[in-house]
XYZ file of C-alpha atoms in Angstrom:
348
model
C 57.393 -35.552 -63.866
C 57.760 -36.348 -60.751
C 58.393 -41.237 -59.918
C 56.763 -42.325 -56.129
C 58.633 -45.226 -54.575
C 56.919 -48.282 -54.946
C 55.936 -48.643 -51.752
C 54.546 -45.377 -52.390
C 52.881 -46.298 -54.622
C 50.791 -48.792 -53.290
C 49.931 -46.356 -50.431
C 48.977 -44.374 -53.150
C 46.508 -46.447 -53.791
C 45.281 -48.373 -51.127
C 44.584 -44.916 -49.926
C 42.581 -43.345 -53.428
C 40.855 -46.535 -53.175
C 40.366 -46.455 -49.494
C 38.429 -42.965 -50.382
C 36.141 -43.804 -52.843
C 34.778 -47.795 -50.651
C 33.936 -44.480 -47.725
C 32.544 -42.340 -49.820
C 29.770 -44.460 -50.682
C 28.426 -44.365 -47.159
C 29.957 -41.072 -45.853
C 27.183 -38.847 -44.034
C 25.970 -36.582 -45.525
C 26.752 -34.503 -43.761
C 30.727 -34.130 -45.374
C 29.442 -34.137 -49.117
C 27.546 -31.392 -48.719
C 27.924 -28.382 -49.721
C 27.024 -24.478 -51.429
C 24.921 -22.987 -51.172
C 21.451 -22.116 -49.821
C 18.614 -19.100 -49.446
C 16.083 -18.891 -47.379
C 12.745 -17.420 -47.069
C 11.752 -17.930 -43.444
C 8.135 -17.069 -42.026
C 9.161 -17.644 -38.659
C 11.212 -15.533 -35.348
C 14.257 -13.011 -36.513
C 16.256 -15.584 -33.888
C 14.340 -18.582 -35.635
C 15.593 -18.174 -38.983
C 18.754 -16.515 -37.263
C 19.707 -20.865 -35.246
C 17.580 -22.549 -38.142
C 19.898 -21.452 -40.753
C 23.130 -21.393 -38.898
C 22.618 -24.452 -37.619
C 21.727 -25.891 -40.413
C 25.263 -24.811 -42.285
C 27.807 -25.752 -39.906
C 25.750 -29.498 -39.729
C 26.574 -29.840 -44.015
C 28.659 -27.280 -44.499
C 26.228 -25.276 -47.042
C 26.940 -21.489 -46.801
C 23.279 -20.317 -45.820
C 21.499 -16.818 -45.747
C 17.840 -15.228 -45.102
C 15.408 -12.988 -45.858
C 12.813 -12.772 -42.974
C 9.348 -11.937 -43.928
C 5.627 -12.556 -42.391
C 3.679 -15.405 -44.815
C 1.540 -13.392 -46.861
C 4.410 -11.023 -47.793
C 6.890 -13.890 -49.015
C 3.565 -15.883 -51.554
C 3.479 -12.091 -53.024
C 7.634 -12.475 -53.514
C 7.122 -16.029 -55.144
C 4.728 -14.918 -57.296
C 6.789 -12.264 -58.508
C 9.961 -13.933 -58.405
C 8.430 -16.716 -60.737
C 10.306 -16.353 -63.474
C 13.812 -15.813 -61.599
C 13.738 -17.539 -58.206
C 15.318 -15.923 -55.694
C 15.483 -17.651 -52.546
C 14.821 -21.926 -53.101
C 13.832 -22.558 -48.657
C 10.818 -21.483 -47.909
C 10.507 -21.774 -44.136
C 7.339 -21.529 -41.713
C 4.947 -19.026 -41.933
C 0.769 -20.475 -41.701
C 0.283 -23.704 -44.119
C -2.680 -22.368 -45.920
C -0.273 -19.517 -48.027
C 2.630 -23.488 -48.738
C -1.064 -24.925 -49.760
C -1.759 -21.749 -52.557
C 2.052 -21.607 -54.094
C 1.711 -25.154 -54.783
C -1.590 -25.357 -56.514
C -0.047 -21.980 -58.863
C 2.483 -23.851 -59.325
C 4.590 -22.342 -57.638
C 6.268 -25.373 -55.614
C 8.826 -28.185 -56.252
C 7.957 -31.594 -55.649
C 9.665 -33.315 -52.989
C 8.078 -35.522 -50.465
C 11.013 -35.498 -47.531
C 11.454 -39.461 -45.625
C 10.887 -37.731 -42.542
C 7.150 -36.742 -42.876
C 6.500 -40.231 -41.401
C 7.411 -38.966 -38.014
C 4.701 -35.556 -38.385
C 1.697 -36.082 -35.596
C -0.875 -39.244 -36.919
C -3.579 -36.834 -36.841
C -2.169 -34.753 -40.249
C -0.992 -38.213 -41.887
C -4.115 -37.681 -44.126
C -3.431 -33.928 -45.221
C 0.279 -35.081 -45.292
C -1.292 -38.067 -47.877
C -3.147 -35.645 -49.919
C -0.752 -32.161 -50.274
C 2.485 -33.585 -48.479
C 4.652 -33.566 -52.251
C 4.660 -29.983 -52.481
C 5.455 -28.809 -48.350
C 5.996 -30.482 -44.301
C 4.806 -29.931 -41.837
C 6.811 -28.707 -39.436
C 5.593 -27.212 -36.298
C 1.353 -26.198 -34.440
C 0.072 -23.030 -33.139
C -2.688 -22.593 -30.931
C -4.126 -19.408 -31.753
C -5.133 -17.265 -28.612
C -6.609 -13.479 -27.278
C -3.490 -12.046 -25.871
C -3.955 -9.375 -23.471
C -1.813 -6.459 -21.289
C -2.106 -7.005 -18.200
C -0.142 -4.129 -16.539
C -2.570 -2.125 -18.918
C -6.066 -3.245 -18.234
C -5.921 -2.691 -15.009
C -4.866 0.007 -14.904
C -7.150 1.122 -17.812
C -10.122 -1.473 -14.978
C -10.778 -3.721 -18.073
C -11.526 -7.079 -17.270
C -9.780 -9.610 -19.068
C -11.954 -11.135 -22.223
C -12.359 -14.539 -23.110
C -13.556 -14.625 -25.504
C -13.861 -13.754 -28.686
C -17.485 -12.432 -28.204
C -15.650 -10.094 -24.681
C -13.728 -8.337 -27.902
C -17.381 -6.891 -29.557
C -17.951 -5.023 -25.861
C -17.472 -1.061 -26.045
C -14.704 -1.420 -23.106
C -12.439 -2.752 -25.829
C -12.108 0.507 -27.699
C -9.929 1.637 -29.846
C -7.363 -1.372 -27.398
C -7.316 -4.592 -30.409
C -4.927 -5.092 -32.719
C -4.551 -8.452 -35.206
C -2.467 -9.365 -38.365
C -3.974 -7.219 -41.690
C -4.626 -10.861 -43.310
C -4.115 -9.265 -47.208
C 0.535 -9.820 -45.834
C 0.127 -11.982 -42.544
C -0.656 -15.281 -42.379
C -2.446 -14.950 -38.492
C -4.492 -13.246 -39.759
C -5.993 -15.686 -42.362
C -6.090 -17.975 -39.512
C -8.200 -15.749 -37.638
C -10.898 -16.022 -40.473
C -10.896 -19.318 -40.920
C -10.859 -20.111 -37.026
C -14.287 -17.783 -37.425
C -15.105 -19.678 -40.326
C -15.104 -22.700 -38.964
C -16.901 -22.447 -35.552
C -19.739 -19.383 -36.499
C -19.864 -20.613 -39.819
C -19.345 -17.344 -43.134
C -21.432 -14.625 -42.878
C -22.103 -15.362 -38.983
C -17.413 -15.075 -38.941
C -18.099 -11.744 -41.573
C -20.831 -10.660 -38.587
C -19.012 -10.816 -35.960
C -15.535 -8.907 -37.948
C -17.623 -6.129 -38.957
C -18.342 -5.301 -35.041
C -14.875 -6.068 -33.760
C -13.431 -3.605 -36.894
C -15.664 -0.961 -34.165
C -12.015 -1.958 -31.498
C -9.938 -2.171 -33.314
C -7.142 0.173 -33.073
C -4.458 -1.148 -35.489
C -4.274 -3.873 -37.895
C 0.193 -5.110 -37.433
C 1.769 -6.283 -41.360
C 2.494 -9.724 -38.780
C 1.358 -12.163 -36.909
C 4.918 -11.988 -34.390
C 3.674 -7.988 -33.725
C 3.825 -9.140 -30.419
C 5.756 -6.264 -29.364
C 3.021 -3.503 -29.241
C 1.014 -5.861 -27.113
C 4.106 -5.641 -24.753
C 5.482 -2.319 -24.526
C 1.150 -1.229 -23.315
C 0.369 0.510 -27.754
C -2.554 -2.347 -28.135
C -3.626 -4.029 -25.251
C -5.415 -6.498 -26.866
C -3.710 -9.010 -29.621
C -5.205 -11.932 -32.049
C -2.096 -14.783 -32.954
C -1.086 -17.333 -31.043
C 0.335 -18.284 -27.994
C 3.618 -19.023 -28.556
C 4.414 -15.897 -29.308
C 2.183 -14.876 -25.613
C 5.296 -16.773 -24.170
C 8.186 -15.468 -25.795
C 6.098 -11.511 -24.656
C 6.627 -13.134 -21.267
C 9.718 -14.833 -21.284
C 11.204 -11.970 -22.312
C 9.735 -9.752 -18.827
C 6.923 -8.265 -20.025
C 3.432 -8.398 -18.927
C 1.877 -10.120 -21.130
C -0.384 -13.983 -21.144
C -2.679 -15.620 -23.556
C -6.257 -16.658 -23.064
C -7.421 -19.904 -25.190
C -11.294 -18.288 -26.248
C -14.054 -20.200 -24.852
C -15.278 -20.692 -28.652
C -13.144 -23.054 -29.239
C -9.185 -23.156 -30.055
C -8.747 -22.572 -33.748
C -5.087 -23.444 -34.386
C -2.267 -23.527 -37.526
C 0.289 -25.552 -39.204
C 3.724 -24.380 -40.054
C 5.608 -25.561 -43.323
C 8.107 -25.678 -45.059
C 8.246 -25.907 -48.489
C 11.246 -25.853 -51.639
C 10.081 -23.586 -54.403
C 10.179 -23.787 -57.874
C 12.728 -23.271 -59.471
C 15.435 -23.409 -56.612
C 18.922 -22.896 -57.755
C 20.176 -25.211 -55.132
C 18.193 -28.515 -55.585
C 19.491 -31.305 -53.454
C 20.575 -28.604 -50.397
C 17.087 -27.807 -50.943
C 15.790 -31.415 -49.979
C 18.714 -32.036 -47.052
C 17.192 -29.176 -45.599
C 13.088 -29.713 -45.799
C 14.691 -33.603 -44.531
C 16.279 -31.782 -41.662
C 13.528 -28.933 -41.045
C 11.300 -32.593 -39.756
C 13.739 -33.963 -37.606
C 12.957 -33.814 -34.352
C 16.765 -32.330 -33.688
C 15.757 -29.079 -35.649
C 12.252 -28.635 -33.803
C 13.535 -28.238 -31.192
C 16.029 -25.923 -31.774
C 13.033 -23.557 -31.666
C 12.778 -22.984 -27.633
C 16.155 -24.976 -27.064
C 17.687 -21.547 -29.204
C 15.327 -19.199 -29.724
C 12.723 -18.981 -28.152
C 10.424 -20.289 -30.145
C 7.594 -21.674 -28.808
C 4.884 -23.347 -31.327
C 5.083 -27.452 -30.833
C 7.372 -29.736 -32.714
C 5.273 -31.596 -34.944
C 7.415 -33.933 -34.805
C 6.245 -36.899 -32.243
C 10.380 -38.211 -31.591
C 10.277 -33.685 -29.958
C 9.873 -32.929 -27.160
C 7.758 -29.918 -25.660
C 9.465 -26.660 -23.956
C 8.851 -27.645 -20.644
C 6.572 -24.694 -19.642
C 4.123 -25.457 -22.511
C 1.054 -26.212 -21.828
C -0.001 -26.911 -24.510
C -3.959 -28.079 -24.205
C -5.200 -31.912 -26.185
C -4.827 -31.675 -30.510
C -7.315 -33.771 -29.951
C -9.897 -30.956 -28.206
C -9.210 -28.277 -31.133
C -11.678 -27.842 -33.574
C -12.127 -29.255 -36.659
C -10.740 -27.218 -39.591
C -10.836 -27.568 -43.181
C -6.706 -26.686 -44.011
C -7.337 -27.910 -47.437
C -10.501 -25.380 -47.851
C -9.122 -23.150 -46.696
C -5.414 -23.914 -48.125
C -7.253 -23.096 -51.673
C -5.309 -20.403 -53.702
C -9.065 -19.311 -54.879
C -11.516 -20.280 -51.308
C -8.240 -17.119 -49.732
C -8.673 -15.079 -51.952
C -11.872 -14.859 -51.820
C -12.018 -14.365 -48.027
C -9.637 -12.253 -47.391
C -11.759 -10.212 -50.487
C -14.750 -10.876 -48.428
C -12.037 -9.621 -45.447
C -11.308 -5.978 -46.834
C -14.955 -5.413 -47.678
C -16.720 -6.508 -44.679
C -13.502 -3.975 -42.943
C -11.449 -1.445 -44.347
C -14.818 -0.186 -46.802
C -16.852 0.072 -44.890
């Protein structure tokens, strides 16, 4: 038995009391521990930086698996009785909404939603119980300027220009069956022209398409000149420019379509407290600026207090087309539109 001097007893009791009292006001960084498994649908480097920064800040052991938005949705469906991840970070909003409708997400409304752009307040009021907006991306036409010049092809200014014979076998866009980017292309066209005209356009465009990529982030095919034209988000083309590729992004004359990036907690998350903590952190300016500060990822942060990448020339968000995000985020509507795309393009 160890006997303590009376003065030591007082010191020990005092220290214990101080620890207990201070524990009530300790920052959460000191309390968090354990693990967090992330399904990530942004660029791989951004996945690494986000995972690492959160883990270091909150003393949590993190690991991630990077896949396109559509692929992650499929994994979550397959694993619904035995979830293999806690958080779904990034990727287009619509599949997150579909996952919510299918009962695949955990209910959690972060208090940090108050800092999301006012334009999306109504959306968050309606659907923010299961997912949160973390960034905005505008849909654009990407071109390889060097290859266009070599082929003596005038750059496109509009989506409709891509139907012209000069672009035969020169175009790539993401397969909407597995990519949220591809689905965003469909929803943008439907919002611009109505459904029938949009699918008439896609049927004609298919004559000039060289390939469908598995991810909207597959812009390396454009950078290397494997394709001359790509349809994805402007931030992806800025990323290729920063690497020195002869790539430019063009906002189509018909109007600026866009998508929202989201983060959600997966139903049955094994590390639920850390998943909630991650969600709160992902909505901060610190986390959203990390994309461009450390990961060469140039989405527009949704947090009104976050700073933009200095070279970003983001158009006023008031000029974006009107998108019925809730309609297009419906699992039933998505399934129907993607099936029509399959019938219009792959089965012709």
